[in-house]
Coordinates of C-alpha atoms in Angstrom, one line a residue:
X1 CA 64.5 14.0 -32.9
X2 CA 61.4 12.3 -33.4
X3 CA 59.0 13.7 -36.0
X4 CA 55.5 13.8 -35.6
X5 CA 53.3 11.9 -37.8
X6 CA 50.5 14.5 -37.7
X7 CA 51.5 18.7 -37.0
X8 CA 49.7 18.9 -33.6
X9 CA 51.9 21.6 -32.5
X10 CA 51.2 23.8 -35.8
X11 CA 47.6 23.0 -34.8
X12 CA 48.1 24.3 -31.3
X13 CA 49.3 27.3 -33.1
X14 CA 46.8 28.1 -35.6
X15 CA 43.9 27.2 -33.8
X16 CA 43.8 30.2 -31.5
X17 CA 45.1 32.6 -34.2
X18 CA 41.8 31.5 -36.3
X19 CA 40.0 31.7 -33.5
X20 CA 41.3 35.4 -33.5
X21 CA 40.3 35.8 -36.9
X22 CA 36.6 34.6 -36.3
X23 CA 36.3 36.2 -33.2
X24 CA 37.1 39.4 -35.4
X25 CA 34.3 39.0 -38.5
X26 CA 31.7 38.0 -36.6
X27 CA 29.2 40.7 -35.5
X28 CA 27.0 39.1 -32.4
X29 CA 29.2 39.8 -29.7
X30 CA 27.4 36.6 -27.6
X31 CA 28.8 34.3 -30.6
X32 CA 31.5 35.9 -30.5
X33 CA 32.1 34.9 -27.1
X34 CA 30.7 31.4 -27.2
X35 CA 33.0 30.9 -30.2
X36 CA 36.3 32.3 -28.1
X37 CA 35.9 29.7 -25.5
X38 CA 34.8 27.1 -27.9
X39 CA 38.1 27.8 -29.2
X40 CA 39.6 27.9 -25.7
X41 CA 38.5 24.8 -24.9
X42 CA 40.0 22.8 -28.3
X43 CA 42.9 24.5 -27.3
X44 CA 43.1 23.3 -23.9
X45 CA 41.9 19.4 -25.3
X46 CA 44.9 19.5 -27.8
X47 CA 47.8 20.3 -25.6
X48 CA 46.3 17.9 -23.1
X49 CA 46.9 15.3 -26.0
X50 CA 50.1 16.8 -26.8
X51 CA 51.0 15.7 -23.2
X52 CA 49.9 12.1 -23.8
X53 CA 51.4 11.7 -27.0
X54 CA 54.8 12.5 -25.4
X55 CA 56.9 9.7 -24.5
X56 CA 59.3 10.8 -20.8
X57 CA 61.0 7.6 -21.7
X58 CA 62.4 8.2 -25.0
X59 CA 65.5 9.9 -24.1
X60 CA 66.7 13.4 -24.2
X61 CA 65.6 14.7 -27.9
X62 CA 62.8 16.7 -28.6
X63 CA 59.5 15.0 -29.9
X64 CA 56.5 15.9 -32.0
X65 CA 59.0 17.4 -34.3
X66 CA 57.5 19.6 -37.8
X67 CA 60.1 20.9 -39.6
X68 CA 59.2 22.9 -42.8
X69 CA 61.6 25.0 -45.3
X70 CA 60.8 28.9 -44.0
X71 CA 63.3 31.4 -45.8
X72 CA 66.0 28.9 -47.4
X73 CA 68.2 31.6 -48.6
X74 CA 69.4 32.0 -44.5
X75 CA 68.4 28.3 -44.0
X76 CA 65.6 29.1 -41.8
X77 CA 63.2 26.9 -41.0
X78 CA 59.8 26.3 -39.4
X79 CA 61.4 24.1 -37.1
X80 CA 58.8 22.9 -34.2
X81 CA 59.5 20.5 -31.2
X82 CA 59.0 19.9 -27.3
X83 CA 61.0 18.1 -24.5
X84 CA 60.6 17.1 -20.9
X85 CA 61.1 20.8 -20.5
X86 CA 58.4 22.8 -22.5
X87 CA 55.6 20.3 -23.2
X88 CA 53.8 21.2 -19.7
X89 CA 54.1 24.8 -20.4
X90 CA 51.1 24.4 -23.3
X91 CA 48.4 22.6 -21.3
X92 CA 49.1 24.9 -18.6
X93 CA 49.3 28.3 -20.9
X94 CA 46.1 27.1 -22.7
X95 CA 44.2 26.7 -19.2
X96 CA 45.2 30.1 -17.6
X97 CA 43.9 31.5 -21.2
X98 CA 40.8 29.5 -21.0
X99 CA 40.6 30.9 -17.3
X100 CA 40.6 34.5 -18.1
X101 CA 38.7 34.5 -21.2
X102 CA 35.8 32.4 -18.7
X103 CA 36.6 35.5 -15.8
X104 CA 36.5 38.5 -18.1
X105 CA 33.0 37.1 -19.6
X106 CA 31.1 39.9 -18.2
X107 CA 33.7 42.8 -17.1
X108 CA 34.5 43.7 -20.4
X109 CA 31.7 45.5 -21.9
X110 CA 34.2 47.7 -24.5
X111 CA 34.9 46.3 -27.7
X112 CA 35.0 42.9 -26.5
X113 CA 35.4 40.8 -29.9
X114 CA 38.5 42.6 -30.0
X115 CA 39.2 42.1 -26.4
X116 CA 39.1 38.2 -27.3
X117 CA 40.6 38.0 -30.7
X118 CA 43.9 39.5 -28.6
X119 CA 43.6 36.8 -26.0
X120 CA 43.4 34.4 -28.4
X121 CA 46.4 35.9 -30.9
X122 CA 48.8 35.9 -27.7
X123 CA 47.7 32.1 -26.8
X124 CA 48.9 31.1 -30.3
X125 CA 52.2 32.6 -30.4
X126 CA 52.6 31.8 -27.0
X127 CA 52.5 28.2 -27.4
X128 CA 55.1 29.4 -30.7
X129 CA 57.6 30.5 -27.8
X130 CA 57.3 27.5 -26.0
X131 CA 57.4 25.0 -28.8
X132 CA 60.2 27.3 -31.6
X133 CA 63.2 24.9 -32.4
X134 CA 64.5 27.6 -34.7
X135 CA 66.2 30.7 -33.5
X136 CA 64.7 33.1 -35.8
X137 CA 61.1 31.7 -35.7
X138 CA 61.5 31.5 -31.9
X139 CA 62.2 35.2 -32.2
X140 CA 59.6 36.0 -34.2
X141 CA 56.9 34.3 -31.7
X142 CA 58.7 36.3 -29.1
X143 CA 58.3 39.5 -30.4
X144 CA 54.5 39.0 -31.7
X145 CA 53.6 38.8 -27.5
X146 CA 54.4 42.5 -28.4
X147 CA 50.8 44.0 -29.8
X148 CA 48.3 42.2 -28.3
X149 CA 49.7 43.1 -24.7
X150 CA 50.1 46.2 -25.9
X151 CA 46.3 46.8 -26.9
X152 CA 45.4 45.2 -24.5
X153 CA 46.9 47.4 -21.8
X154 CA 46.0 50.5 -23.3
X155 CA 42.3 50.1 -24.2
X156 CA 41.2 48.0 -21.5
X157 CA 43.6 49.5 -18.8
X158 CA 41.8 50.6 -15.4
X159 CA 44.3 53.0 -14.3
X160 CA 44.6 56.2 -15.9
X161 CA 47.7 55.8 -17.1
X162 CA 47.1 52.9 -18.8
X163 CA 48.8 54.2 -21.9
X164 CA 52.0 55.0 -20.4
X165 CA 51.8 51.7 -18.7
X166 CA 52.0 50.2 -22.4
X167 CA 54.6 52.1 -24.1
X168 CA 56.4 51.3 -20.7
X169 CA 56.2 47.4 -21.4
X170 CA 56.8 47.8 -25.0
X171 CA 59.9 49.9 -24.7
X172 CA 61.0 47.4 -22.0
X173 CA 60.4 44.3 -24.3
X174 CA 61.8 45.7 -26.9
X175 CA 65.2 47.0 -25.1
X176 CA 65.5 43.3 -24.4
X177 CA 64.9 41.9 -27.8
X178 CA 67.9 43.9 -29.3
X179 CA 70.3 41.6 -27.1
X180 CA 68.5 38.6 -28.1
X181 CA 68.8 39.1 -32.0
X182 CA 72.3 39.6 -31.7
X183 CA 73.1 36.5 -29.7
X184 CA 70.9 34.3 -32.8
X185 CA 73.0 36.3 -35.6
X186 CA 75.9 35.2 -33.6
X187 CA 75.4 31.7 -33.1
X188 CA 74.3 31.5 -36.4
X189 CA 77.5 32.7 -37.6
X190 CA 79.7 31.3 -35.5
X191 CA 78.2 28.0 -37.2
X192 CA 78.9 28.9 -40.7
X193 CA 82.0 29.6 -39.5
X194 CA 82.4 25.9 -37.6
X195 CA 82.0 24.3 -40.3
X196 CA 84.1 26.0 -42.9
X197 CA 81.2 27.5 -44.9
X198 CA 80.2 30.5 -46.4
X199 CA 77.3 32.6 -45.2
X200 CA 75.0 32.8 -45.8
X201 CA 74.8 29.4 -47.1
X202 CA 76.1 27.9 -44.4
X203 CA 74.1 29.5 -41.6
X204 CA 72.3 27.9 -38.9
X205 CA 69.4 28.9 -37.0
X206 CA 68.3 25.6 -35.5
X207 CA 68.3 24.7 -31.7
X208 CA 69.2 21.6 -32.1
X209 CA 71.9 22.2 -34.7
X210 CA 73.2 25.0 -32.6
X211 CA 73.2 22.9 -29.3
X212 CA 75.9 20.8 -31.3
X213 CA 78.2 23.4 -32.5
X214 CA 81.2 24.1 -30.4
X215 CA 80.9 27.8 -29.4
X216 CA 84.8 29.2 -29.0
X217 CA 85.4 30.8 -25.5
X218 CA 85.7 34.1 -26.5
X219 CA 82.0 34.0 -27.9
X220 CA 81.0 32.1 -24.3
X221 CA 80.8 34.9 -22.5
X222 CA 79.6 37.5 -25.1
X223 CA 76.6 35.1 -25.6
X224 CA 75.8 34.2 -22.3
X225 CA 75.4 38.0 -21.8
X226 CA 73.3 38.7 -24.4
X227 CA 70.8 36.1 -24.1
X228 CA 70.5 36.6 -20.3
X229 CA 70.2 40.2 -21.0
X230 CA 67.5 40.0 -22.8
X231 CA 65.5 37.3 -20.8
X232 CA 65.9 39.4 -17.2
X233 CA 64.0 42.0 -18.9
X234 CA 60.9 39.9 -19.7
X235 CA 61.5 37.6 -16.6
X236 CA 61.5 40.0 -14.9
X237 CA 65.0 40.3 -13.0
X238 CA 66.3 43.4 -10.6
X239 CA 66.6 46.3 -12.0
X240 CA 64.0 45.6 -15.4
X241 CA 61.2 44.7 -13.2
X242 CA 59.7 47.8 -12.4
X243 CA 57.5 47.6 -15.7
X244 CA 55.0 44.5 -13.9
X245 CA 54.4 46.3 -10.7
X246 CA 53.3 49.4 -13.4
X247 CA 51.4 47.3 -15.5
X248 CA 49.8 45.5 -12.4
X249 CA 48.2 48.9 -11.3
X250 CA 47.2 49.9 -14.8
X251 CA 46.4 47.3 -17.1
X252 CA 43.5 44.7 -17.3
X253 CA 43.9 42.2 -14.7
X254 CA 42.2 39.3 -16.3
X255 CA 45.6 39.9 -19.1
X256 CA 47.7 40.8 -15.8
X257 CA 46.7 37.0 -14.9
X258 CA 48.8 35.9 -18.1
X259 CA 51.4 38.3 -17.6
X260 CA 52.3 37.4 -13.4
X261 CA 51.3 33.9 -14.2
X262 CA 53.7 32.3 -17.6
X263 CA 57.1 33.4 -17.4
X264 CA 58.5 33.4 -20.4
X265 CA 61.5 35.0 -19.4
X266 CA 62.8 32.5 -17.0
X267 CA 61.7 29.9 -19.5
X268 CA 64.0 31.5 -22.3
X269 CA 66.8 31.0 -19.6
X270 CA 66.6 27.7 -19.1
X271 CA 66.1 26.8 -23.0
X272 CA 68.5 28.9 -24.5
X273 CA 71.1 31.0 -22.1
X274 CA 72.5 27.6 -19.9
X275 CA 72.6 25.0 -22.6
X276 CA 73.8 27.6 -25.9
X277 CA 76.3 28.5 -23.7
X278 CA 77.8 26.4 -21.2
X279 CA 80.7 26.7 -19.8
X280 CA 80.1 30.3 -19.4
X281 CA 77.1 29.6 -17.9
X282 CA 78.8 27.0 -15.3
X283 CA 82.1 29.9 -14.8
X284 CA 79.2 32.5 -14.0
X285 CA 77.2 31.1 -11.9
X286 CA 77.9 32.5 -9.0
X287 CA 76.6 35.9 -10.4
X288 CA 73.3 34.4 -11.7
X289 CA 72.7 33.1 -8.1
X290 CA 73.5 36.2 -6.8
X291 CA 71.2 38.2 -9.3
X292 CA 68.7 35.9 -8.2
X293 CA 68.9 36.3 -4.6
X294 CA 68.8 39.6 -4.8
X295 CA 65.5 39.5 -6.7
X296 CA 64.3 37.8 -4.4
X297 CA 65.1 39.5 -1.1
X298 CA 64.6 43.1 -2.7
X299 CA 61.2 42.2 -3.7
X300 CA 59.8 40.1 -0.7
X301 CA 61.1 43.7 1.0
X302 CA 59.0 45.7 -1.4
X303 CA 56.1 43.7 -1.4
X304 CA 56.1 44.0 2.2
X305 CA 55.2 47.2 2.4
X306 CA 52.6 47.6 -0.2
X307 CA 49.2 48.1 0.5
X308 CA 47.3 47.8 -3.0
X309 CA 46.7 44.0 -3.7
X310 CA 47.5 44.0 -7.3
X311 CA 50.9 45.5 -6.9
X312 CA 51.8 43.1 -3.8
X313 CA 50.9 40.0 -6.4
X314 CA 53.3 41.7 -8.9
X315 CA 56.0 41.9 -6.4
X316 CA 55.7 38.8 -5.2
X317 CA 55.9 37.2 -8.8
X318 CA 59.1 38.6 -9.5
X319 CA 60.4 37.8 -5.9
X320 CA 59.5 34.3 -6.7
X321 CA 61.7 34.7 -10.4
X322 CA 64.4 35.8 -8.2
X323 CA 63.9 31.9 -6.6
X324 CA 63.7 30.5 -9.8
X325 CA 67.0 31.5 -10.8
X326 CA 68.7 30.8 -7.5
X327 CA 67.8 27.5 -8.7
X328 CA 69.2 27.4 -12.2
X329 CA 72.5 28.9 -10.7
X330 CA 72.7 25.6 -8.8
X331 CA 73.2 23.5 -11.5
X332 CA 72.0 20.5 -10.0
X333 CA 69.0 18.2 -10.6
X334 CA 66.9 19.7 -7.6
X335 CA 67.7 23.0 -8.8
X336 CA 66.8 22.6 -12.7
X337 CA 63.8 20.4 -11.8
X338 CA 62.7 22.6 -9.0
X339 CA 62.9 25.6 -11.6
X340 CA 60.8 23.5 -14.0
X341 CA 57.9 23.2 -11.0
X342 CA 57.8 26.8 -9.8
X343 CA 57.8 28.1 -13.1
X344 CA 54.6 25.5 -14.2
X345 CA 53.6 26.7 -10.5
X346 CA 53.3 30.0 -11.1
X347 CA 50.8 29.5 -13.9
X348 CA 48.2 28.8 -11.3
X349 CA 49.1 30.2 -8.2
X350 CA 50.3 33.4 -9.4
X351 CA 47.6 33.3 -12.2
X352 CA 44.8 32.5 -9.7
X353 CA 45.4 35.2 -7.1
X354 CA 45.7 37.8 -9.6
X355 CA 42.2 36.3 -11.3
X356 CA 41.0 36.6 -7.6
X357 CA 42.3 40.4 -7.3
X358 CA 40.2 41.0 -10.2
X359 CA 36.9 39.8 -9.4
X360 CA 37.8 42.1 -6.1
X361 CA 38.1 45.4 -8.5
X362 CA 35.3 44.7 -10.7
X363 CA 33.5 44.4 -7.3
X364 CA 34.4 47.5 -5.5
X365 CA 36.7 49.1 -7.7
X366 CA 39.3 49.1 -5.4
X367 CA 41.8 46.5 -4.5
X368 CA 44.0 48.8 -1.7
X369 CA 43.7 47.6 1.4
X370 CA 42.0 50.8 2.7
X371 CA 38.8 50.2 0.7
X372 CA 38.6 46.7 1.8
X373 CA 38.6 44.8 5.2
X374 CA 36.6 42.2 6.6
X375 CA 35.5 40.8 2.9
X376 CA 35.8 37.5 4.8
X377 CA 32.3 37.8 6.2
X378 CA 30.3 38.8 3.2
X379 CA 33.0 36.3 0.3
X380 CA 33.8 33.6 2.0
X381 CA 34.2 31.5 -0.9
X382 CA 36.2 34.2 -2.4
X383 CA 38.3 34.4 0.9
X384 CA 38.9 30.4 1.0
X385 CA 40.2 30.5 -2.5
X386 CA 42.2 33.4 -1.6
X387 CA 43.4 31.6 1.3
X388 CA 44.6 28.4 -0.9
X389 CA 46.1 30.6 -3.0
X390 CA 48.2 32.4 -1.1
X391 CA 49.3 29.0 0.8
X392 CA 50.2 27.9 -2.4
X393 CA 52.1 31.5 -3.0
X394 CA 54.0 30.4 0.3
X395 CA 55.0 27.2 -0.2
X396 CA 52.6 25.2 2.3
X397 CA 52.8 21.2 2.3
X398 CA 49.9 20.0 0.4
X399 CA 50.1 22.4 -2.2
X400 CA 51.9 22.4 -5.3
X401 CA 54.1 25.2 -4.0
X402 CA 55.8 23.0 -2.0
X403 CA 57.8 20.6 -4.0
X404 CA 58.9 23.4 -5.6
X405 CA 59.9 25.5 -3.2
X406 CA 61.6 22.4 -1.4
X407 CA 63.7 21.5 -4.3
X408 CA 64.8 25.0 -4.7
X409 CA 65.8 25.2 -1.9
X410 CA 67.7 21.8 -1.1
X411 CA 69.5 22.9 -4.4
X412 CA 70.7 26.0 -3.6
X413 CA 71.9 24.6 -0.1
X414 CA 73.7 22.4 -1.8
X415 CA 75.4 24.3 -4.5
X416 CA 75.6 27.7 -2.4
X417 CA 75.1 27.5 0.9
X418 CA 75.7 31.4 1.8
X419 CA 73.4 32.1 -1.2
X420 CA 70.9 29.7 0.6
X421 CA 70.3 31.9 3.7
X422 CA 68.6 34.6 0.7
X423 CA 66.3 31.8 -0.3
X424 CA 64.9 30.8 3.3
X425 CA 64.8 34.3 3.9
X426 CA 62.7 35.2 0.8
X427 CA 60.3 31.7 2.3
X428 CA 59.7 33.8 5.8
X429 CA 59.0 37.0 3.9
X430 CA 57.0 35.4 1.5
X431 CA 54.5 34.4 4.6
X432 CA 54.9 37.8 6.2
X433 CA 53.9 39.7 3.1
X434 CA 51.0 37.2 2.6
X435 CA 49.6 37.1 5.3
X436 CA 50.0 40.4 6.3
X437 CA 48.0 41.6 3.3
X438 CA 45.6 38.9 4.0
X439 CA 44.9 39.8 8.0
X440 CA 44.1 43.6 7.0
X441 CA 41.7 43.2 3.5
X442 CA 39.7 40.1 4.9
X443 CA 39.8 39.8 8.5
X444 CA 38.7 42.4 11.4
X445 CA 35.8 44.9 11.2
X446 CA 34.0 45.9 7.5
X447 CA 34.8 49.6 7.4
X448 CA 33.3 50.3 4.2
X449 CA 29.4 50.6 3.3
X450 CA 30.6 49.1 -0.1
X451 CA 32.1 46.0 1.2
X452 CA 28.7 45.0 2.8
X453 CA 26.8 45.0 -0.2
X454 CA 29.4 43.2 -2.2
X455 CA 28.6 39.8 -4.0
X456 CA 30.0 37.0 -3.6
X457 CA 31.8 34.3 -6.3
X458 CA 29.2 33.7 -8.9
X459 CA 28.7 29.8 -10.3
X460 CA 31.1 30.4 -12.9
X461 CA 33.6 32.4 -11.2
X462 CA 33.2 29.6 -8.3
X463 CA 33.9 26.7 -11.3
X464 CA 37.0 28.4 -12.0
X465 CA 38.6 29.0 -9.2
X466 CA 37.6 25.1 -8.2
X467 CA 39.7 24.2 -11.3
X468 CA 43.0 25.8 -10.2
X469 CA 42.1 24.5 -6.7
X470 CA 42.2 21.1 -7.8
X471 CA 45.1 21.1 -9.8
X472 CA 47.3 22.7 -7.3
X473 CA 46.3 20.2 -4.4
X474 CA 46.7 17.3 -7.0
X475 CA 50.2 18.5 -7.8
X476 CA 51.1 18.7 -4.1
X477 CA 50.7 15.4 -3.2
X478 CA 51.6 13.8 -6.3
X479 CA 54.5 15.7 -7.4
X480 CA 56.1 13.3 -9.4
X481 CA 53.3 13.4 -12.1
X482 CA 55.4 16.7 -13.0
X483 CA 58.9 15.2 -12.1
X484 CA 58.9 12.1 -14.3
X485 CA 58.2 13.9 -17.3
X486 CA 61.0 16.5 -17.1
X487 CA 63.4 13.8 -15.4
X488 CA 65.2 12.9 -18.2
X489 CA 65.1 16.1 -20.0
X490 CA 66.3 18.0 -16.8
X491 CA 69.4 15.5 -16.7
X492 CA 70.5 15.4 -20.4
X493 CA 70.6 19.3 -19.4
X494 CA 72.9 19.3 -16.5
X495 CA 75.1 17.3 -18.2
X496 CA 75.7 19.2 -20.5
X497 CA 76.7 22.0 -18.2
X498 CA 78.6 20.0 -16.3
X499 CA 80.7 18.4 -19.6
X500 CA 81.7 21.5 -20.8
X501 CA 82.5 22.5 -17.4
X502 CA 85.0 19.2 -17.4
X503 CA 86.3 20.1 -20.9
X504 CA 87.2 23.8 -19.8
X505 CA 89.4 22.5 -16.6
X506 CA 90.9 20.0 -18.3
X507 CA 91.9 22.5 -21.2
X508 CA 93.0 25.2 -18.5
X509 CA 95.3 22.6 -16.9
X510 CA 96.7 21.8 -20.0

């Protein structure tokens, strides 16, 4: 591991929680918000240094590394780090934060210091879930996503069951993080127990540390299971989805944004269910491909027949997750690095349409297709963002949604070619749903008095959206501005799958 001479990542972390904090005292709400997305903005400049500080070419080991003594008496540490893998996911988790604190400028009018010091809290222990080398502090970031969302759903909600829609997320999240514990007190045993120690002396909660221990087969499987367990639920995989299409409808869509657009489920998969345990990983494949392509084929059918913008967008995110996995269960280098790009991907695309959804509701409070039509002639900037977007949402050449999509594909062709047919499938449905949606709410006649008085995208608004634009045509024809960083990263990770699949045959034959 390399160590970093200065704790940039601790920075990354604090930052926004201060920000939190100052957002809080302060009385003038305007300072209150200049200081938010002062703070947004640092935020965003940090992890873009993070980025250049970290070297693709060093190897396979994690970089950047700040490792403090935490609670020694379980030998838990504040153990920090990124690789090829997660150091993306902070520029891009900083900018879709820095997005919706910039949209919801002027549509939150109720208790907005509060309203931004929540953003702000759930950047910060965001960018803890994407950067925790130790189990239990991993864990800990996990479960703090927990109150902000939750607030955030209930008091700025627009449906009227926005409350429900929260205790519906938490109870989901927190189903899944009972799972999750139990895998880390596990693997943290089963190291004590590796080594000949005691526990609790002898514990160990640290990736790394744990990514060296030989896990026995009969703790393979057990593990495996538990962490993927509780990863579908906050992924979300089929049948712990149906809390995003819910909160979708009910909660804030500026927070829905975060929610559709950094998945931080699919990321636990890839950073702790393949590599903690491998072989079972590799001797269940076959049923995480499966799991995935029916994700994705049961929710392209769903979305498909929806009506209401928002929940089409939430659909379609976890039809895309469904993808995603289809990937990982290839276990090959277009699958893993594929899964990498559609899940950085989805920060934008997914983010952006849902940031585009929202200006629509704050506009007409509406976004079911019945309320809408022909918003083409009277937002057409709105309606060529839209357009991109949803382009983007398909997979069209040019965009940054098609590298990924390709290499997903490719992979799962071939690793599992019947599982393959689910995944071009899922491509044509994608397009149907999309532009389905998109031919009734901004083509034909204007039906509605309110859609003729409707504004269009404001400067800001218009800046924004320009932003993700850019970045998601830039990725699509330079794709390999992604790909180099996570190359070596992504291949240090399949082989360790695919050693431990080697040891288990050879030790079978014997």
């Amino acid at each position: 591991m390399n160590n970093a001479s200065f704790p940039l990542l601790s920075l990354l972390i604090l930052l926004p929680l201060s920000g939190a904090i100052a957002v809080t005292v302060i009385r003038n709400s305007q300072l209150a918000k200049n200081i938010a997305l002062s703070v947004a903005l640092l935020e965003l400049i940090a992890t873009l240094m993070a980025v250049q500080l970290f070297n693709a070419d060093l190897g396979d080991g994690f970089q950047l590394v700040e490792r403090y003594a935490w609670i020694p008496g379980l030998n838990i540490e504040y153990l920090l780090g990124v690789d090829g893998i997660s150091v993306l996911f902070l520029p891009m988790s900083a900018l879709l934060t820095f997005m919706v604190i910039v949209a919801s400028w002027n549509s939150v009018q109720t208790m907005p210091r509060l309203h931004l010091a929540l953003l702000l809290a759930l950047e910060g222990v965001t960018i803890g879930v994407f950067s925790a080398l130790d189990m239990a502090l991993f864990f800990l970031f996990w479960e703090l996503t927990l109150p902000p969302i939750f607030f955030l759903i209930g008091l700025w909600g627009i449906g009227s069951k926005r409350r429900s829609a929260a205790i519906k997320y938490t109870l989901f999240m927190l189903f899944g993080g009972v799972p999750l514990l139990f895998a880390i007190i596990i693997l943290a045993m089963n190291h004590a127990t590796a080594v000949g120690g005691s526990i609790p002396q002898d514990l160990s909660f640290s990736l790394p540390v744990l990514l060296a221990t030989a896990l026995p087969d009969n703790l393979q499987t057990l593990v495996f299971i538990l962490l993927l367990l509780g990863f579908a639920v906050k992924a979300p995989l089929v049948p712990f989805h149906t809390w995003l299409p819910t909160v979708a409808m009910e909660g804030p869509t500026q927070m829905t944004a975060l929610l559709t657009g950094l998945k931080l489920g699919a990321f636990g998969i890839i950073r702790f269910t393949m590599p903690l345990a491998p072989s079972a990983a590799v001797e269940y494949s076959w049923v995480l491909g499966i799991l995935g392509a029916i994700t994705l084929v049961y929710s392209a059918l769903i979305a498909l027949q929806q009506t209401n913008l928002r929940r089409l967008l939430a659909y379609a995110s976890v039809s895309h997750v469904g993808l995603v996995i289809v990937g990982i269960a290839s276990l090959n280098m277009q699958g893993i690095q594929g899964a990498i790009f559609q899940l950085l991907n989805f920060t934008m695309v997914a983010g952006s349409l849902m940031l585009v959804a929202g200006f629509i509701q704050h506009r007409l409070g509406s976004t079911e297709v019945i309320h809408l039509g022909g918003l083409a002639k009277v937002m057409p900037r709105l309606t060529c963002f839209y357009f991109l977007f949803a382009l983007a949402s398909m997979g069209l050449p040019g965009t940054s949604g098609f590298p990924a999509e390709l290499l997903l594909i490719v992979s799962t062709m071939l690793a599992h070619p019947s599982i393959s047919i689910a995944a071009l499938i899922g491509a044509v449905l994608s397009a149907a749903y999309m532009l389905s949606f998109t031919r009734r709410a901004f083509f034909g006649p204007i039906t509605q008095s309110s859609v003729k008085q409707v504004q269009d995208l404001r400067p800001r608004e218009l800046a924004l959206l320009c932003v993700s634009a850019l970045l998601i045509l830039g990725i699509g024809f330079f794709p390999n501005s992604v790909l180099k960083i996570n190359k070596t990263t992504a291949e240090a990770w399949l082989s360790r799958l695919m050693d431990q699949s080697v040891l288990t045959s050879n030790a079978e034959q014997d």
